[in-house]
mmCIF file of C-alpha atoms in Angstrom:
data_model
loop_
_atom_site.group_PDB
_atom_site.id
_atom_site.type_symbol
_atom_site.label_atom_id
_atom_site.label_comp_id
_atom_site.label_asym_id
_atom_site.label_seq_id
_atom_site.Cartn_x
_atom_site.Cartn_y
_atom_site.Cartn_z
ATOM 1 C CA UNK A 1 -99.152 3.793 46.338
ATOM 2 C CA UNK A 2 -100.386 6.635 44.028
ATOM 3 C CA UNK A 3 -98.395 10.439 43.859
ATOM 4 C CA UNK A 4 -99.376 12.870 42.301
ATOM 5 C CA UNK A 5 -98.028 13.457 38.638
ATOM 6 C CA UNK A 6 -97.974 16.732 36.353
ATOM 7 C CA UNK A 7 -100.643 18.899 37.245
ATOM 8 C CA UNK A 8 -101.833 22.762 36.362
ATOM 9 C CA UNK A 9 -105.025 25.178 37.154
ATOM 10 C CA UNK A 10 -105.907 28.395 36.058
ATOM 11 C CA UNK A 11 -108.891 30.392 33.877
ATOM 12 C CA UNK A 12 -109.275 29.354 30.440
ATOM 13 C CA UNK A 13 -110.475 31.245 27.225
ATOM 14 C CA UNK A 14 -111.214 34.669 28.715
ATOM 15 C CA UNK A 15 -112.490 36.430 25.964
ATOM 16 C CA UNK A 16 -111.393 40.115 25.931
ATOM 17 C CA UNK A 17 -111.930 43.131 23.625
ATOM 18 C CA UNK A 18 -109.768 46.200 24.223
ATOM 19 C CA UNK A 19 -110.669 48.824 22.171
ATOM 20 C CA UNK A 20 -108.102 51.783 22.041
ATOM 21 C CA UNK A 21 -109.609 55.228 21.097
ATOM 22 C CA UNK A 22 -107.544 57.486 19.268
ATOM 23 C CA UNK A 23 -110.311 60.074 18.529
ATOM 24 C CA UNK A 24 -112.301 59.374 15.737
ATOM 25 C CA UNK A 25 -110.241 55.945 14.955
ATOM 26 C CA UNK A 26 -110.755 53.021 16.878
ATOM 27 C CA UNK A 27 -107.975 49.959 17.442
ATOM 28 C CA UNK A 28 -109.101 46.556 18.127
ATOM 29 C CA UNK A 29 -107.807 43.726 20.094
ATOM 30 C CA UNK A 30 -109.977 40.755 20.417
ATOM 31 C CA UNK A 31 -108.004 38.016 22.057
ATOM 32 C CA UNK A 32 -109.052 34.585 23.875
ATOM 33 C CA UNK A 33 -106.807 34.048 26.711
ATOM 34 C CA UNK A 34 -106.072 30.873 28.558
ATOM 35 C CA UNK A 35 -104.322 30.595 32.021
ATOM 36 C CA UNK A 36 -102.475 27.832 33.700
ATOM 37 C CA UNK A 37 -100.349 27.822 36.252
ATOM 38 C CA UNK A 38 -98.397 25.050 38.612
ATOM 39 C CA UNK A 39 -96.007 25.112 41.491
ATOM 40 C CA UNK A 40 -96.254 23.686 44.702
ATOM 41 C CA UNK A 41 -99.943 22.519 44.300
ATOM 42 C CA UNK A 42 -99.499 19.640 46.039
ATOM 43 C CA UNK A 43 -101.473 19.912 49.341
ATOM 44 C CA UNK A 44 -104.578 20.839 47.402
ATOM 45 C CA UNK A 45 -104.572 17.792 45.750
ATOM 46 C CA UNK A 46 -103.471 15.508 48.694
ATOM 47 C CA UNK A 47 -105.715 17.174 51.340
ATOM 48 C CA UNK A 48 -107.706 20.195 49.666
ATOM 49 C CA UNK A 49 -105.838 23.004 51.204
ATOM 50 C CA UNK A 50 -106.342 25.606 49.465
ATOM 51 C CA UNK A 51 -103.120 27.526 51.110
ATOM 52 C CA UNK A 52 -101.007 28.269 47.940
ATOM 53 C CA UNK A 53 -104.097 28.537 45.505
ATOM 54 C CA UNK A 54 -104.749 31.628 43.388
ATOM 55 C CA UNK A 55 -108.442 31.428 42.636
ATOM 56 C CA UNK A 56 -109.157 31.146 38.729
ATOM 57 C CA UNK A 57 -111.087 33.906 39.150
ATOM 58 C CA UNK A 58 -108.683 35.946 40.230
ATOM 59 C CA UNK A 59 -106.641 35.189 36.947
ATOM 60 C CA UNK A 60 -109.788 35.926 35.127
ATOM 61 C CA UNK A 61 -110.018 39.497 36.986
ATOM 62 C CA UNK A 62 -106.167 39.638 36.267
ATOM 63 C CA UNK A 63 -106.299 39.328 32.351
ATOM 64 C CA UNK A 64 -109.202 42.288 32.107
ATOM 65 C CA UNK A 65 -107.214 44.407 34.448
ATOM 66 C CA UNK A 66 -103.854 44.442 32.630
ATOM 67 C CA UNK A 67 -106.006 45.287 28.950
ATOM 68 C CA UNK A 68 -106.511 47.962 30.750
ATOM 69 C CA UNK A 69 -103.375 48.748 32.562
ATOM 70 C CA UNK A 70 -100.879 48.031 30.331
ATOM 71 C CA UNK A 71 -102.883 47.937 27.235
ATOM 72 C CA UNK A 72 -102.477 44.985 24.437
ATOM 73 C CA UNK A 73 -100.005 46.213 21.669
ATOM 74 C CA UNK A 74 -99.694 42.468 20.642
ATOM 75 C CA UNK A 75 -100.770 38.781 21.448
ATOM 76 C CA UNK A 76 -96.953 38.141 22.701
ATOM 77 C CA UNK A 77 -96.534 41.169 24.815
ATOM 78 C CA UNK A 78 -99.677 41.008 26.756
ATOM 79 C CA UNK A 79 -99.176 37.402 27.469
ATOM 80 C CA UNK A 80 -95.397 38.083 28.649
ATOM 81 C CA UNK A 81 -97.000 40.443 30.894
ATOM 82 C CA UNK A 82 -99.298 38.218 32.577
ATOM 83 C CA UNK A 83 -97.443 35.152 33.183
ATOM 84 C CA UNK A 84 -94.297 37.387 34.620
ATOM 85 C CA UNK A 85 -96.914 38.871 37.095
ATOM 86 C CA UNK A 86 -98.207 35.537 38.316
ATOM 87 C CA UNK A 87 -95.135 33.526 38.864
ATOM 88 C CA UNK A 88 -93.359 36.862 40.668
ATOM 89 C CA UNK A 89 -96.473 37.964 42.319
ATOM 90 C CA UNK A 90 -96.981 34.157 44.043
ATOM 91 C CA UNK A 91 -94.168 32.198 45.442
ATOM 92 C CA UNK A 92 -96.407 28.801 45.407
ATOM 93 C CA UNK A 93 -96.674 29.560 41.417
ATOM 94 C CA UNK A 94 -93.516 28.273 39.964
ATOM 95 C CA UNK A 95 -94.387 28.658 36.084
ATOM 96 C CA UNK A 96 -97.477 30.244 34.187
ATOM 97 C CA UNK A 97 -98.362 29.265 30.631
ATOM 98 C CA UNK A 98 -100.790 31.759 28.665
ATOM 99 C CA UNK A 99 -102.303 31.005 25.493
ATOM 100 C CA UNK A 100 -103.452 33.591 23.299
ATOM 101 C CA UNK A 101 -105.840 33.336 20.183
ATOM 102 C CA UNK A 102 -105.978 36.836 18.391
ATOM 103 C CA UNK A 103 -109.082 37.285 16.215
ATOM 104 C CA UNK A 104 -107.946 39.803 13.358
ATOM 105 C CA UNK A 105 -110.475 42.721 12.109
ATOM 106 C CA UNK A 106 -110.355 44.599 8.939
ATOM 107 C CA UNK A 107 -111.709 48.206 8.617
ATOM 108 C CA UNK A 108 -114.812 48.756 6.703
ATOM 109 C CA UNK A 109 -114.034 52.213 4.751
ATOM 110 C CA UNK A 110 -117.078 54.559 4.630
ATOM 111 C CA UNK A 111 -116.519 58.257 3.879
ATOM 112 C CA UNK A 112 -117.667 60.926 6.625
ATOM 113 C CA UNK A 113 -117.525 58.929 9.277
ATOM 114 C CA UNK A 114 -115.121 58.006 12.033
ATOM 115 C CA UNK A 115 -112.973 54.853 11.588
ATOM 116 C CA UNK A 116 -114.719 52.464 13.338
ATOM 117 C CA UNK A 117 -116.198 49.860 12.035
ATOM 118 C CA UNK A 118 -114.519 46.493 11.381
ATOM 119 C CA UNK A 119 -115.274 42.920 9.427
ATOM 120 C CA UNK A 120 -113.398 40.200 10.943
ATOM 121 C CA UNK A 121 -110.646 38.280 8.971
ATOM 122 C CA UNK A 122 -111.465 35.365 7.690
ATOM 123 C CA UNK A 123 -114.842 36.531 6.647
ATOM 124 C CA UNK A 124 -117.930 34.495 5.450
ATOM 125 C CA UNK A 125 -118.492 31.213 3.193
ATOM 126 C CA UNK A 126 -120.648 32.097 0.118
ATOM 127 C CA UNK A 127 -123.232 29.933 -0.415
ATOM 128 C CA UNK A 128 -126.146 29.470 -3.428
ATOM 129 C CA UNK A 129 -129.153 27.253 -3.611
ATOM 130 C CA UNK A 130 -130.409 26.546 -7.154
ATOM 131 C CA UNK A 131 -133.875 24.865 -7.783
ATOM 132 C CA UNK A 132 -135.051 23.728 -11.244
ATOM 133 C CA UNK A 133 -138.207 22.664 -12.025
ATOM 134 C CA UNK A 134 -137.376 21.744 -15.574
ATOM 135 C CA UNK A 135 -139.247 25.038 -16.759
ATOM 136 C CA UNK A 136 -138.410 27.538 -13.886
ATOM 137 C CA UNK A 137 -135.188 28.487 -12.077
ATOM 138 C CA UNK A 138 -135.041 29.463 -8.386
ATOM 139 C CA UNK A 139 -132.025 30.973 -7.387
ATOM 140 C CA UNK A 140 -131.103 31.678 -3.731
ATOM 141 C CA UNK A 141 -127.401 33.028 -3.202
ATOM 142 C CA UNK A 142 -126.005 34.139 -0.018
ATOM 143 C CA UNK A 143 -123.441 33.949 3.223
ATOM 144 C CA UNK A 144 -122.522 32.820 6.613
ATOM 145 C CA UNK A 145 -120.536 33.093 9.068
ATOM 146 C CA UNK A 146 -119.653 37.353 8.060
ATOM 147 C CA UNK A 147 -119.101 38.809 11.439
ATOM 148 C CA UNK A 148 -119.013 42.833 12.265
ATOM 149 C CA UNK A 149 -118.952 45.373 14.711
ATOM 150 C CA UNK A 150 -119.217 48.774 15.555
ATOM 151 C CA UNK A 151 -117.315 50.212 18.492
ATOM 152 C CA UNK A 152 -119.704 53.218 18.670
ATOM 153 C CA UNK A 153 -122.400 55.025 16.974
ATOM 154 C CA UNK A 154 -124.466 51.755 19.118
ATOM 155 C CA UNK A 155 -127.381 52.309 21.447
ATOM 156 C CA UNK A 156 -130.127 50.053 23.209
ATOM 157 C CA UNK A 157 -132.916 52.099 25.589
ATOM 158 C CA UNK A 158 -136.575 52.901 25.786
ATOM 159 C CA UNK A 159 -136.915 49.408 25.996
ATOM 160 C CA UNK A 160 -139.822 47.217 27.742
ATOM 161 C CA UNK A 161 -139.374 46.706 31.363
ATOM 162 C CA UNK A 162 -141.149 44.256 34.091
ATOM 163 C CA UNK A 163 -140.134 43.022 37.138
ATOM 164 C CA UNK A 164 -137.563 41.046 35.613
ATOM 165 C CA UNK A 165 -135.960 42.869 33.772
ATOM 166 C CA UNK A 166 -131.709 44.119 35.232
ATOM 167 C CA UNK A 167 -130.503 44.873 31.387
ATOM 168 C CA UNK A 168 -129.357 48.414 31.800
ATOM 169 C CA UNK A 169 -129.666 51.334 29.316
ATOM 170 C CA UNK A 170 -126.912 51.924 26.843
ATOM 171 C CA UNK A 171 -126.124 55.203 25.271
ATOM 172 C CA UNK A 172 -123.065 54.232 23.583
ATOM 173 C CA UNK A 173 -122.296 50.162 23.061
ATOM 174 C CA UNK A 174 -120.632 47.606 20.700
ATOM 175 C CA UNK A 175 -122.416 46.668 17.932
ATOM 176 C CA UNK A 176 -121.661 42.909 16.759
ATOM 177 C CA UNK A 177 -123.212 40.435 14.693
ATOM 178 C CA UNK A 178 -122.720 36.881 12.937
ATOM 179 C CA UNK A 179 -124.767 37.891 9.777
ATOM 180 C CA UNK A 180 -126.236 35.275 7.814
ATOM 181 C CA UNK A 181 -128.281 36.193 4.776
ATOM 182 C CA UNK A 182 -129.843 34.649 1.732
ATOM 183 C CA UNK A 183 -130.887 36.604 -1.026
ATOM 184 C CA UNK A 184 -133.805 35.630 -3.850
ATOM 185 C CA UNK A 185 -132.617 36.506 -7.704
ATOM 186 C CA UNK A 186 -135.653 37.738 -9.837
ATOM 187 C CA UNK A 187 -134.322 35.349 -12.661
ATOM 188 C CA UNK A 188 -136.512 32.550 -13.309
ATOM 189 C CA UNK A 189 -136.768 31.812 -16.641
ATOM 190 C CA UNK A 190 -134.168 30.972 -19.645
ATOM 191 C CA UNK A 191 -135.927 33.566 -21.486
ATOM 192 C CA UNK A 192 -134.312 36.412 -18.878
ATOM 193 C CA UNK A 193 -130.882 37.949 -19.049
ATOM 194 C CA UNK A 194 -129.036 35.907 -16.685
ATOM 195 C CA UNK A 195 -127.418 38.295 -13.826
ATOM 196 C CA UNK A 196 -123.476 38.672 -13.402
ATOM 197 C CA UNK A 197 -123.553 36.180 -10.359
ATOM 198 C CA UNK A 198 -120.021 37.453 -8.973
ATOM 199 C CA UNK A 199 -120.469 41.407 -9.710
ATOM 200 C CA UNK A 200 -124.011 40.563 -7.595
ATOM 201 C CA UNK A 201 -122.514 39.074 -4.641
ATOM 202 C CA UNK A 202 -119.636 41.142 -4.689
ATOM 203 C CA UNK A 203 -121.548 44.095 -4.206
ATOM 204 C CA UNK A 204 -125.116 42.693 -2.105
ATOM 205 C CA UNK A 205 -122.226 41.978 -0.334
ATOM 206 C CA UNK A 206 -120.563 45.400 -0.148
ATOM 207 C CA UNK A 207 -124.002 47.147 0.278
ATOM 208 C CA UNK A 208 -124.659 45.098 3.270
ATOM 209 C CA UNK A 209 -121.659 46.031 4.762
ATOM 210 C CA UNK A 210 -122.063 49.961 3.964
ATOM 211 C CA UNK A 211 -125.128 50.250 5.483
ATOM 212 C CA UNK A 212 -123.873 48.752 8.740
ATOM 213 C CA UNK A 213 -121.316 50.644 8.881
ATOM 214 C CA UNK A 214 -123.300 53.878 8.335
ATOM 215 C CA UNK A 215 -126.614 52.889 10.658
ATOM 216 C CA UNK A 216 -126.571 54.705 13.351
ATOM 217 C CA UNK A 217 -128.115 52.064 15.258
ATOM 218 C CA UNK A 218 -130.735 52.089 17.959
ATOM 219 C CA UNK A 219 -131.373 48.632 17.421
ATOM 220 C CA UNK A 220 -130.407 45.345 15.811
ATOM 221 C CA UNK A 221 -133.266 45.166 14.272
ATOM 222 C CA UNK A 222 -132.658 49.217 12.570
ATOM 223 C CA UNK A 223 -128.909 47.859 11.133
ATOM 224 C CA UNK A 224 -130.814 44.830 9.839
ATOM 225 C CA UNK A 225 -133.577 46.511 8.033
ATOM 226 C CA UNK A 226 -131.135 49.713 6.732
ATOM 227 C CA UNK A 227 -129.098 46.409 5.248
ATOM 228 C CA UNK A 228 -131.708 44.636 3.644
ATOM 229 C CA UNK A 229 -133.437 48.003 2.365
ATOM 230 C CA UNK A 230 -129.719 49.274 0.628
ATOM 231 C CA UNK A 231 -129.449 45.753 -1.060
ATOM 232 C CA UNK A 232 -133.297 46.203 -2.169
ATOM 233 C CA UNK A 233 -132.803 49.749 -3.180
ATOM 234 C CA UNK A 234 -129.239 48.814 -4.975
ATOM 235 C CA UNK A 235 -129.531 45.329 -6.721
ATOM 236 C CA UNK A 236 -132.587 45.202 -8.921
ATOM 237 C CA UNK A 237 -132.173 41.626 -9.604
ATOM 238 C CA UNK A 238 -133.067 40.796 -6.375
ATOM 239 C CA UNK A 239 -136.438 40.907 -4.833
ATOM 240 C CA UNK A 240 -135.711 39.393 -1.821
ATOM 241 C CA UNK A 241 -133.177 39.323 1.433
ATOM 242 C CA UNK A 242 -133.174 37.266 4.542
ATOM 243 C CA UNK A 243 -131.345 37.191 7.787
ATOM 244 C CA UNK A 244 -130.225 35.798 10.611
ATOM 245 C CA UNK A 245 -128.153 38.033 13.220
ATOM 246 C CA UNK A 246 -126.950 36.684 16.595
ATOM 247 C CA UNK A 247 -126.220 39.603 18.837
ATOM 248 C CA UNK A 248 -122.691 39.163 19.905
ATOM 249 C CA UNK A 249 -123.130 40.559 23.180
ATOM 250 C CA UNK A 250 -120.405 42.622 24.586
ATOM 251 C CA UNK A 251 -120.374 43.673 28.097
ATOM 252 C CA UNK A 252 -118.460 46.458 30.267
ATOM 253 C CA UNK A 253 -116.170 45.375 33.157
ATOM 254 C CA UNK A 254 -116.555 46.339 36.107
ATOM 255 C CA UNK A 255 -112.545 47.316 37.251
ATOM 256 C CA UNK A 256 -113.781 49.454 40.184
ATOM 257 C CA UNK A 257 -112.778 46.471 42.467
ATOM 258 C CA UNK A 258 -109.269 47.093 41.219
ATOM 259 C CA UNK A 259 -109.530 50.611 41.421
ATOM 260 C CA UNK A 260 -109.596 50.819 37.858
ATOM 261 C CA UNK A 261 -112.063 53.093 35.828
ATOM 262 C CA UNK A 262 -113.243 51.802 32.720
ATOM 263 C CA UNK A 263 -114.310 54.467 30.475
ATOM 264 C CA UNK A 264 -115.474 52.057 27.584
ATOM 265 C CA UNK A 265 -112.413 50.337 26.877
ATOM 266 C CA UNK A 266 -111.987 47.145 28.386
ATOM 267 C CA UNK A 267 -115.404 44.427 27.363
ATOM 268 C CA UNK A 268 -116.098 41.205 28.209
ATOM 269 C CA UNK A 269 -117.220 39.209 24.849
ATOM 270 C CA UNK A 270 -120.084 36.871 25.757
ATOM 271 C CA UNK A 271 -120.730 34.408 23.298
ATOM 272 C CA UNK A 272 -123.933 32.913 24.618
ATOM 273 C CA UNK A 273 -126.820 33.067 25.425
ATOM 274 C CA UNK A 274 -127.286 35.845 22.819
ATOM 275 C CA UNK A 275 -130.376 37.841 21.370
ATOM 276 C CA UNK A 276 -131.171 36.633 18.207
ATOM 277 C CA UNK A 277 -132.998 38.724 15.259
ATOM 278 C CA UNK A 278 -134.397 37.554 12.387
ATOM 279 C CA UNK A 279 -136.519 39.097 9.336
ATOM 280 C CA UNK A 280 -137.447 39.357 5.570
ATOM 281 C CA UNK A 281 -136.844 42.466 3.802
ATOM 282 C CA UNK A 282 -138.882 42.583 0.679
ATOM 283 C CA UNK A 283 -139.000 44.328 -2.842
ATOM 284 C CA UNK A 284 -142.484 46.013 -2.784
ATOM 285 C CA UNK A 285 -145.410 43.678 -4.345
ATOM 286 C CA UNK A 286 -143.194 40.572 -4.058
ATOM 287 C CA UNK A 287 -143.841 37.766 -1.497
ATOM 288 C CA UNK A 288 -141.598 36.143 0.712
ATOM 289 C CA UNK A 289 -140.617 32.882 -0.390
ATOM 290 C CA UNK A 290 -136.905 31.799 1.062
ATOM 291 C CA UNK A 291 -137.603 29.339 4.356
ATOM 292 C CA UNK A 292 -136.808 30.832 7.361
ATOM 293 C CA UNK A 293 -134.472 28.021 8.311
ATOM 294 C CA UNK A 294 -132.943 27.997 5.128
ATOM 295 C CA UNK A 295 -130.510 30.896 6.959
ATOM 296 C CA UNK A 296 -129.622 27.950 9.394
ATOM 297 C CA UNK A 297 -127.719 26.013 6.814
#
């Protein structure tokens, strides 16, 4: 005879972004939240009543409601919150366990502006490709993985529309990417100065990031020409920058079921399928010359 052994439900890895707006500086909380929850479940099992079930869903709806409601001033807190609420609120839920990943962002500093851009901790992996021919160099240098986002200063309309098309206008969005670049050096030849390889990523790097952060974007594609142009403009031993920029899509949630406004606050983080924008940004009278799936790697 078979029973039923140790058993648990719920919603897992909600991804949620609460941003909190103190004027001109902007908070982030980007947390992955996983619910499961157990009690007397066993009828569901044994005979799929569904009598004492709280639909996943529901937890789902639960998790975007309280970043609004109560806010998330830490991992901990908001996860004491929601497993309190679902083993008081149901009396066939006898114990709730929430796990919380907390992705960390670091401000990106850019005078004149409001505080809110971000680079998320943990950052990129540098990466260089060298080719020798036993007479010429080729040296590619570059990153992965080097994700950002703007809270504001973000907007997407005047776009294409057919009978397909449901994407809404947005006059004020989020702004993320997973940047990948590659940049071309101009050195080729023993005979050349050879550049300061970490001054030159340090600050390709830190151009790309400035010009992200001060893009007032109407497009991915805008940000991602503005940071190829600044490295261009800025880094004269390079002639030539490629990239690779997922849109990490973020999307408003709609609380009014819950009687909830959400005035921009309270996003659900999509992580596919995603828009995905590519392109070459070129010193003037050089050609292009890095494979496009050499951003891939």
């Amino acid at each position: 005879m078979a029973v039923l052994g140790q058993n648990q439900y719920g919603k897992a890895e909600n991804r949620v972004v609460r941003i909190t707006r103190d004027g001109t500086t902007h908070h982030i909380k980007d947390l992955n939240v996983s619910v499961a929850l157990s009690g007397d479940m066993e009828e569901v099992h044994y005979s799929g009543s569904n009598a004492n079930v709280l639909p996943t869903d529901t937890t789902k709806n639960t998790v975007f409601a309280f970043a609004k409601e109560h806010g998330i001033e830490s991992a901990e807190q908001f996860g004491v919150h929601l497993a309190r609420h679902f083993v008081t609120s149901q009396r066939a839920i006898h114990r709730a366990r929430i796990r919380v990943e907390e992705y960390a962002w670091d401000r990106i500093e850019h005078a004149g502006k409001g505080a809110h851009s971000f680079v998320r901790k943990g950052q990129e992996t540098r990466l260089t490709q060298i080719t020798y021919d036993g007479s010429s160099w080729e040296v590619v240098s570059g990153l992965k993985d080097l994700v950002v986002m703007n809270s504001t200063d973000s907007e997407f309309w005047g776009y294409v529309k057919d009978k397909y098309t449901t994407l809404p206008e947005a006059y004020d969005r989020i702004l993320a990417t997973r940047v990948s670049a590659r940049w071309r050096f101009n050195w080729t030849d023993d005979a050349q100065k050879m550049p300061d390889w970490e001054k030159s990523y340090e600050q390709t790097r830190k151009h790309m990031l400035q010009a992200f952060a001060d893009t007032y974007s109407l497009s991915l594609q805008q940000t991602l020409y503005q940071m190829g142009s600044r490295i261009i403009d800025h880094r004269g031993e390079i002639d030539e920058v490629r990239f690779s920029m997922p849109n990490q899509h973020h999307f408003l949630v709609d609380l009014e079921p819950f009687g909830l406004k959400n005035d921009n606050e309270v996003y659900l983080a999509a992580d596919r399928p995603y828009g995905l924008i590519e392109a070459t940004v070129l010193r003037d009278g050089c050609e292009a010359r890095i494979p496009a799936d050499l951003t891939n790697l």
